[in-house]
Coordinates of C-alpha atoms in Angstrom, one line a residue:
X1204 CA 42.8 213.2 113.2
X1205 CA 45.6 213.4 115.2
X1206 CA 47.9 210.2 115.7
X1207 CA 49.5 209.2 118.7
X1208 CA 52.3 206.3 118.5
X1209 CA 51.6 204.2 122.0
X1210 CA 54.4 202.1 122.8
X1211 CA 53.4 199.1 125.1
X1212 CA 55.8 196.7 126.7
X1213 CA 54.0 193.6 126.9
X1214 CA 54.1 193.5 130.6
X1215 CA 52.0 196.9 130.3
X1216 CA 49.0 195.1 128.6
X1217 CA 46.8 194.8 131.0
X1218 CA 46.5 198.2 131.4
X1219 CA 47.4 199.6 127.7
X1220 CA 44.6 197.3 126.0
X1221 CA 41.5 198.4 127.6
X1222 CA 43.0 202.4 127.2
X1223 CA 44.1 202.3 123.5
X1224 CA 40.5 200.0 122.8
X1225 CA 38.7 203.3 124.2
X1226 CA 40.9 206.1 122.8
X1227 CA 41.4 204.9 119.2
X1228 CA 38.3 205.8 118.8
X1229 CA 39.1 209.6 118.7
X1230 CA 42.7 209.6 117.9
X1231 CA 44.0 207.3 115.2
X1232 CA 46.7 205.1 117.2
X1233 CA 50.0 203.6 116.1
X1234 CA 50.5 201.0 118.9
X1235 CA 53.5 199.5 119.3
X1236 CA 53.7 196.3 121.3
X1237 CA 57.1 195.1 122.8
X1238 CA 57.7 191.6 122.8
X1239 CA 60.3 189.7 124.3
X1240 CA 61.2 186.9 121.4
X1241 CA 60.3 183.2 122.1
X1242 CA 57.9 184.8 125.1
X1243 CA 53.7 184.1 124.8
X1244 CA 51.6 187.3 124.6
X1245 CA 48.9 188.0 127.2
X1246 CA 45.7 189.1 125.9
X1247 CA 46.3 187.7 122.2
X1248 CA 43.0 187.2 121.4
X1249 CA 41.8 190.4 122.5
X1250 CA 44.7 192.0 120.2
X1251 CA 43.2 190.3 117.5
X1252 CA 40.1 191.3 117.9
X1253 CA 41.1 195.0 117.8
X1254 CA 43.1 194.6 114.8
X1255 CA 40.1 195.2 112.4
X1256 CA 39.4 198.6 114.5
X1257 CA 39.1 201.8 112.6
X1258 CA 42.1 204.4 113.3
X1259 CA 44.2 201.6 115.2
X1260 CA 47.3 200.2 113.8
X1261 CA 49.1 197.4 115.3
X1262 CA 52.0 196.6 115.3
X1263 CA 54.5 193.6 117.6
X1264 CA 58.3 194.0 117.5
X1265 CA 60.3 191.4 118.9
X1266 CA 63.3 191.9 120.7
X1267 CA 65.6 189.7 122.3
X1268 CA 66.1 189.7 126.5
X1269 CA 69.5 189.0 126.6
X1270 CA 71.0 191.1 124.0
X1271 CA 74.0 193.3 124.2
X1272 CA 73.6 197.0 125.4
X1273 CA 74.7 198.3 122.0
X1274 CA 72.2 195.8 120.2
X1275 CA 68.9 197.3 122.8
X1276 CA 70.0 200.6 122.4
X1277 CA 69.6 199.8 118.2
X1278 CA 66.2 198.6 119.1
X1279 CA 65.0 201.5 120.8
X1280 CA 66.7 204.2 118.4
X1281 CA 64.7 201.9 115.2
X1282 CA 61.3 202.4 117.3
X1283 CA 62.0 206.2 117.4
X1284 CA 62.5 206.6 114.0
X1285 CA 59.1 204.6 113.3
X1286 CA 57.3 207.2 115.8
X1287 CA 58.9 210.6 113.7
X1288 CA 55.2 211.7 112.4
X1289 CA 53.4 211.0 115.2
X1290 CA 51.6 214.3 116.9
X1291 CA 51.8 212.7 120.3
X1292 CA 54.1 209.7 121.8
X1293 CA 53.1 207.9 124.7
X1294 CA 55.9 205.7 125.9
X1295 CA 57.4 204.4 129.3
X1296 CA 60.7 205.2 129.8
X1297 CA 62.4 201.7 130.3
X1298 CA 65.8 201.5 132.2
X1299 CA 68.2 201.1 131.3
X1300 CA 67.9 201.2 127.5
X1301 CA 64.8 203.4 126.7
X1302 CA 65.5 206.3 128.8
X1303 CA 68.4 207.1 127.1
X1304 CA 67.0 206.9 123.4
X1305 CA 63.9 208.9 124.4
X1306 CA 66.1 211.7 125.5
X1307 CA 68.6 211.9 123.0
X1308 CA 66.4 211.1 119.7
X1309 CA 62.6 211.4 120.8
X1310 CA 60.1 214.0 120.6
X1311 CA 60.7 214.8 123.7
X1312 CA 57.8 218.0 124.0
X1313 CA 55.4 215.2 122.8
X1314 CA 55.8 212.7 124.6
X1315 CA 53.8 211.6 127.6
X1316 CA 55.7 209.3 130.3
X1317 CA 52.9 206.8 131.9
X1318 CA 54.7 206.2 135.3
X1319 CA 53.3 203.0 137.3
X1320 CA 55.7 203.7 140.2
X1321 CA 56.2 206.9 141.1
X1322 CA 58.0 205.5 144.2
X1323 CA 59.5 202.0 143.8
X1324 CA 58.2 199.8 146.2
X1325 CA 61.0 198.0 148.3
X1326 CA 61.8 194.9 147.1
X1327 CA 60.7 195.6 143.4
X1328 CA 63.1 194.4 140.9
X1329 CA 65.7 196.5 140.0
X1330 CA 65.2 199.0 143.3
X1331 CA 67.6 201.3 142.4
X1332 CA 68.2 201.4 138.9
X1333 CA 64.5 202.3 139.0
X1334 CA 64.7 205.3 141.6
X1335 CA 67.4 206.6 139.4
X1336 CA 65.3 206.4 136.2
X1337 CA 62.3 208.2 138.0
X1338 CA 64.7 211.3 138.4
X1339 CA 66.0 211.6 135.0
X1340 CA 62.7 211.0 133.7
X1341 CA 60.8 214.0 135.9
X1342 CA 63.6 216.0 135.2
X1343 CA 63.9 215.8 131.2
X1344 CA 60.1 215.4 130.6
X1345 CA 56.9 217.5 131.1
X1346 CA 54.0 215.4 130.2
X1347 CA 52.8 212.4 132.4
X1348 CA 50.0 209.8 133.4
X1349 CA 49.6 208.4 136.7
X1350 CA 47.3 205.6 137.7
X1351 CA 46.0 206.3 141.1
X1352 CA 45.7 209.3 143.6
X1353 CA 48.5 208.4 145.8
X1354 CA 51.0 208.5 142.6
X1355 CA 49.5 211.5 141.2
X1356 CA 49.9 213.5 144.5
X1357 CA 53.6 212.0 145.2
X1358 CA 54.5 212.9 141.5
X1359 CA 52.9 216.3 141.7
X1360 CA 55.2 217.0 145.0
X1361 CA 57.9 216.4 143.4
X1362 CA 57.8 218.3 140.1
X1363 CA 57.1 221.8 139.3
X1364 CA 55.5 223.0 136.1
X1365 CA 54.3 219.4 134.8
X1366 CA 51.1 218.4 132.9
X1367 CA 50.0 215.4 135.1
X1368 CA 46.9 213.4 134.3
X1369 CA 45.5 210.7 137.0
X1370 CA 43.6 208.3 135.1
X1371 CA 42.3 205.4 137.2
X1372 CA 42.6 202.1 135.8
X1373 CA 40.0 200.2 133.7
X1374 CA 38.6 197.6 135.1
X1375 CA 40.5 194.2 134.0
X1376 CA 37.6 192.1 132.7
X1377 CA 39.6 188.5 131.4
X1378 CA 35.7 186.9 131.0
X1379 CA 33.6 184.9 132.6
X1380 CA 34.1 181.3 134.2
X1381 CA 34.0 178.2 132.3
X1382 CA 34.2 175.9 135.3
X1383 CA 31.9 175.7 138.7
X1384 CA 33.5 176.2 142.0
X1385 CA 34.4 173.0 143.5
X1386 CA 34.6 173.6 147.2
X1387 CA 32.5 175.1 149.4
X1388 CA 35.1 176.2 151.7
X1389 CA 35.5 180.3 152.5
X1390 CA 38.6 180.9 150.3
X1391 CA 41.1 183.6 150.5
X1392 CA 43.3 184.3 147.4
X1393 CA 46.5 185.8 146.2
X1394 CA 47.2 186.1 142.7
X1395 CA 49.9 187.4 140.6
X1396 CA 53.8 187.6 140.3
X1397 CA 55.1 186.5 143.7
X1398 CA 57.8 189.0 144.8
X1399 CA 59.6 189.5 148.7
X1400 CA 57.2 193.0 149.2
X1401 CA 54.3 191.3 148.7
X1402 CA 54.8 189.5 152.2
X1403 CA 53.2 185.9 151.3
X1404 CA 55.0 184.8 154.1
X1405 CA 52.6 186.9 156.2
X1406 CA 49.8 185.4 154.6
X1407 CA 50.6 182.1 155.1
X1408 CA 51.5 182.1 159.0
X1409 CA 48.3 184.0 159.3
X1410 CA 46.1 181.7 157.6
X1411 CA 47.5 179.1 160.0
X1412 CA 47.2 181.0 163.2
X1413 CA 43.5 181.9 162.2
X1414 CA 42.8 178.4 161.5
X1415 CA 44.7 177.2 165.2
X1416 CA 42.2 179.5 166.6
X1417 CA 39.2 178.1 165.1
X1418 CA 39.7 175.3 164.2
X1419 CA 37.4 175.8 161.1
X1420 CA 38.3 174.5 157.6
X1421 CA 38.7 176.9 154.6
X1422 CA 41.0 177.3 151.6
X1423 CA 44.0 179.4 150.7
X1424 CA 44.8 180.3 147.2
X1425 CA 48.2 181.3 146.2
X1426 CA 48.4 181.7 142.3
X1427 CA 51.6 182.7 140.4
X1428 CA 55.0 182.8 139.3
X1429 CA 57.6 182.8 141.8
X1430 CA 61.2 182.0 141.6
X1431 CA 62.1 181.3 145.0
X1432 CA 58.9 179.3 146.0
X1433 CA 61.1 177.3 148.6
X1434 CA 61.2 179.7 151.4
X1435 CA 57.5 179.9 151.4
X1436 CA 56.8 176.0 150.8
X1437 CA 59.0 176.1 154.1
X1438 CA 56.3 177.8 156.2
X1439 CA 53.7 175.6 155.6
X1440 CA 52.5 173.5 158.6
X1441 CA 49.2 172.7 157.4
X1442 CA 49.5 171.6 153.6
X1443 CA 45.2 170.8 153.8
X1444 CA 44.7 174.7 153.9
X1445 CA 46.5 175.5 150.7
X1446 CA 46.0 175.5 146.7
X1447 CA 49.1 176.3 145.6
X1448 CA 49.2 177.1 141.7
X1449 CA 53.0 178.3 141.7
X1450 CA 53.9 179.2 138.1
X1451 CA 52.5 181.5 135.2
X1452 CA 48.9 182.0 135.4
X1453 CA 47.3 182.2 131.7
X1454 CA 44.6 184.5 131.0
X1455 CA 42.1 182.2 130.4
X1456 CA 42.8 180.7 133.9
X1457 CA 41.9 183.7 135.6
X1458 CA 38.3 183.9 135.6
X1459 CA 38.1 180.1 136.9
X1460 CA 40.4 181.5 139.7
X1461 CA 38.0 183.6 141.2
X1462 CA 35.4 181.9 141.0
X1463 CA 37.0 180.1 143.4
X1464 CA 37.9 182.2 146.2
X1465 CA 35.6 184.7 148.2
X1466 CA 38.1 187.1 149.4
X1467 CA 41.0 188.8 148.1
X1468 CA 44.1 189.1 150.5
X1469 CA 47.2 191.7 149.6
X1470 CA 49.4 191.9 152.9
X1471 CA 51.7 193.9 151.2
X1472 CA 54.8 195.7 153.1
X1473 CA 54.9 198.5 150.2
X1474 CA 53.0 199.2 147.4
X1475 CA 52.5 202.0 144.8
X1476 CA 49.4 200.4 143.0
X1477 CA 48.2 196.8 142.4
X1478 CA 47.1 195.5 138.9
X1479 CA 45.9 192.0 140.2
X1480 CA 43.4 194.2 143.1
X1481 CA 41.6 196.2 139.8
X1482 CA 41.1 192.3 138.9
X1483 CA 39.7 191.5 142.2
X1484 CA 37.5 194.0 142.1
X1485 CA 36.2 193.2 138.5
X1486 CA 34.9 190.2 139.7
X1487 CA 33.4 191.9 142.7
X1488 CA 35.8 189.9 145.6
X1489 CA 36.1 191.8 149.1
X1490 CA 39.4 192.6 149.4
X1491 CA 41.9 192.1 153.0
X1492 CA 44.7 195.2 152.1
X1493 CA 47.3 196.8 154.2
X1494 CA 46.5 199.9 155.1
X1495 CA 48.6 201.8 152.1
X1496 CA 47.6 204.6 150.0
X1497 CA 47.2 202.5 147.1
X1498 CA 44.9 200.3 149.0
X1499 CA 43.0 202.4 150.8
X1500 CA 41.8 204.6 147.3
X1501 CA 39.9 201.2 146.8
X1502 CA 38.5 199.5 150.3
X1503 CA 36.8 201.5 153.0
X1504 CA 37.6 199.5 156.4
X1505 CA 34.8 197.5 157.4
X1506 CA 32.7 199.1 154.5
X1507 CA 33.4 196.8 151.4
X1508 CA 36.9 195.0 152.8
X1509 CA 39.2 194.8 155.7
X1510 CA 42.2 197.3 156.0
X1511 CA 45.3 195.8 158.1
X1512 CA 48.5 197.2 159.3
X1513 CA 51.0 196.5 156.4
X1514 CA 52.3 192.9 156.7
X1515 CA 51.3 192.4 159.7
X1516 CA 50.8 188.7 160.7
X1517 CA 48.6 189.1 164.1
X1518 CA 46.3 191.7 161.9
X1519 CA 45.6 189.6 159.1
X1520 CA 44.7 186.7 161.7
X1521 CA 42.3 188.8 163.3
X1522 CA 40.5 189.5 159.8
X1523 CA 40.5 186.0 158.8
X1524 CA 38.9 184.7 162.0
X1525 CA 36.3 187.7 161.8
X1526 CA 35.5 186.6 158.3
X1527 CA 35.3 182.7 159.3
X1528 CA 32.8 183.1 162.2
X1529 CA 30.5 186.1 160.1
X1530 CA 31.0 185.0 156.8
X1531 CA 27.4 184.3 156.2
X1532 CA 25.9 187.8 157.9
X1533 CA 28.8 190.1 156.2
X1534 CA 29.7 189.0 152.3
X1535 CA 26.5 189.8 150.6
X1536 CA 26.9 193.6 152.2
X1537 CA 30.7 193.6 151.6
X1538 CA 30.0 192.8 147.9
X1539 CA 27.3 195.7 147.4
X1540 CA 29.4 198.2 149.2
X1541 CA 31.8 197.3 146.3
X1542 CA 29.5 197.2 143.2
X1543 CA 28.1 200.4 144.4
X1544 CA 32.1 201.9 144.1
X1545 CA 32.2 200.4 140.6
X1546 CA 29.5 202.1 139.3
X1547 CA 30.7 205.4 140.7
X1548 CA 34.4 205.5 140.1
X1549 CA 35.5 202.8 136.9
X1550 CA 33.0 204.0 134.6
X1551 CA 34.4 203.8 131.2
X1552 CA 33.3 207.0 130.1
X1553 CA 34.5 208.9 132.8
X1554 CA 38.0 207.6 132.5
X1555 CA 38.2 207.9 128.5
X1556 CA 37.3 211.6 128.8
X1557 CA 40.3 212.1 131.3
X1558 CA 42.5 210.8 128.5
X1559 CA 40.8 212.8 126.3
X1560 CA 40.8 216.0 127.8
X1561 CA 44.8 215.4 128.2
X1562 CA 45.4 214.7 125.0
X1563 CA 43.3 217.5 123.6
X1564 CA 45.2 220.1 125.3
X1565 CA 48.7 219.1 124.8

């Protein structure tokens, strides 16, 4: 049985966990999970459950986030040494530490690089560094994995003679809720780390305008960590509309969050792909999203959700108003259409076969 050395920084666990769980039935996987010292590890229960799986060896490697540059380089050099005997290396090319070590000491001709963002969203972390890193990665490596059709086509247009796999995300299931819903009001939710490009300000302003127009009571749940929440808090005129859960959302809280909401809202100005959207689909919540390639793959306007112009307050207000006035007539139909998409596009077997066909031919 061939061996894959699989590297997962902790912030990609929500993607890689589901892939590794399925691929280890066909390949032996040495799984290296990179964790910052002192930080909690998401999916720790699921990882422990997998520990006894055949063909899977789990290695949790801790490193200090604020280490000096040379110490970080040494950490990634030691990681490369641990993967020398693998037939295939699956490793993201984190800047500025991992990439130079991968190029100088890694098995470049046997390395598969997963790329979550071929185009870095404006307002994302380390925007310019990641843009430079992306160009270097495309030049040095030959095998890539992308997770959305839009990113696949973009990467194909930017490269020649490269092998690229498109594999959609496995549905991200955090389990079933253990609490009953506390309110019967229609609820809209945005969940995930709050960053500038996600335009939570648009959600706040559109919700308040919809309330002023309809006078219908509803809820807006905003859940996720935010280092500068004050600038969003200052926009809130009607506190009773908002259920604010600002801070890190633990895995165990996620099912209960989705039990509380009816619609998932993503009024982003830019995005390559969204993990939280996949969670919303798993919990069968119709989505109101910006008309961006990454969302149009999953949202058909008026069929299983709604699309708006990116970060457009008036468009989002109009959709919220429409939902408030028509919820009872449209909700079950939207959910039914979304379930049909899930059955068609998110089969575990179909996604696993994509990976296996790709790895088998390397």
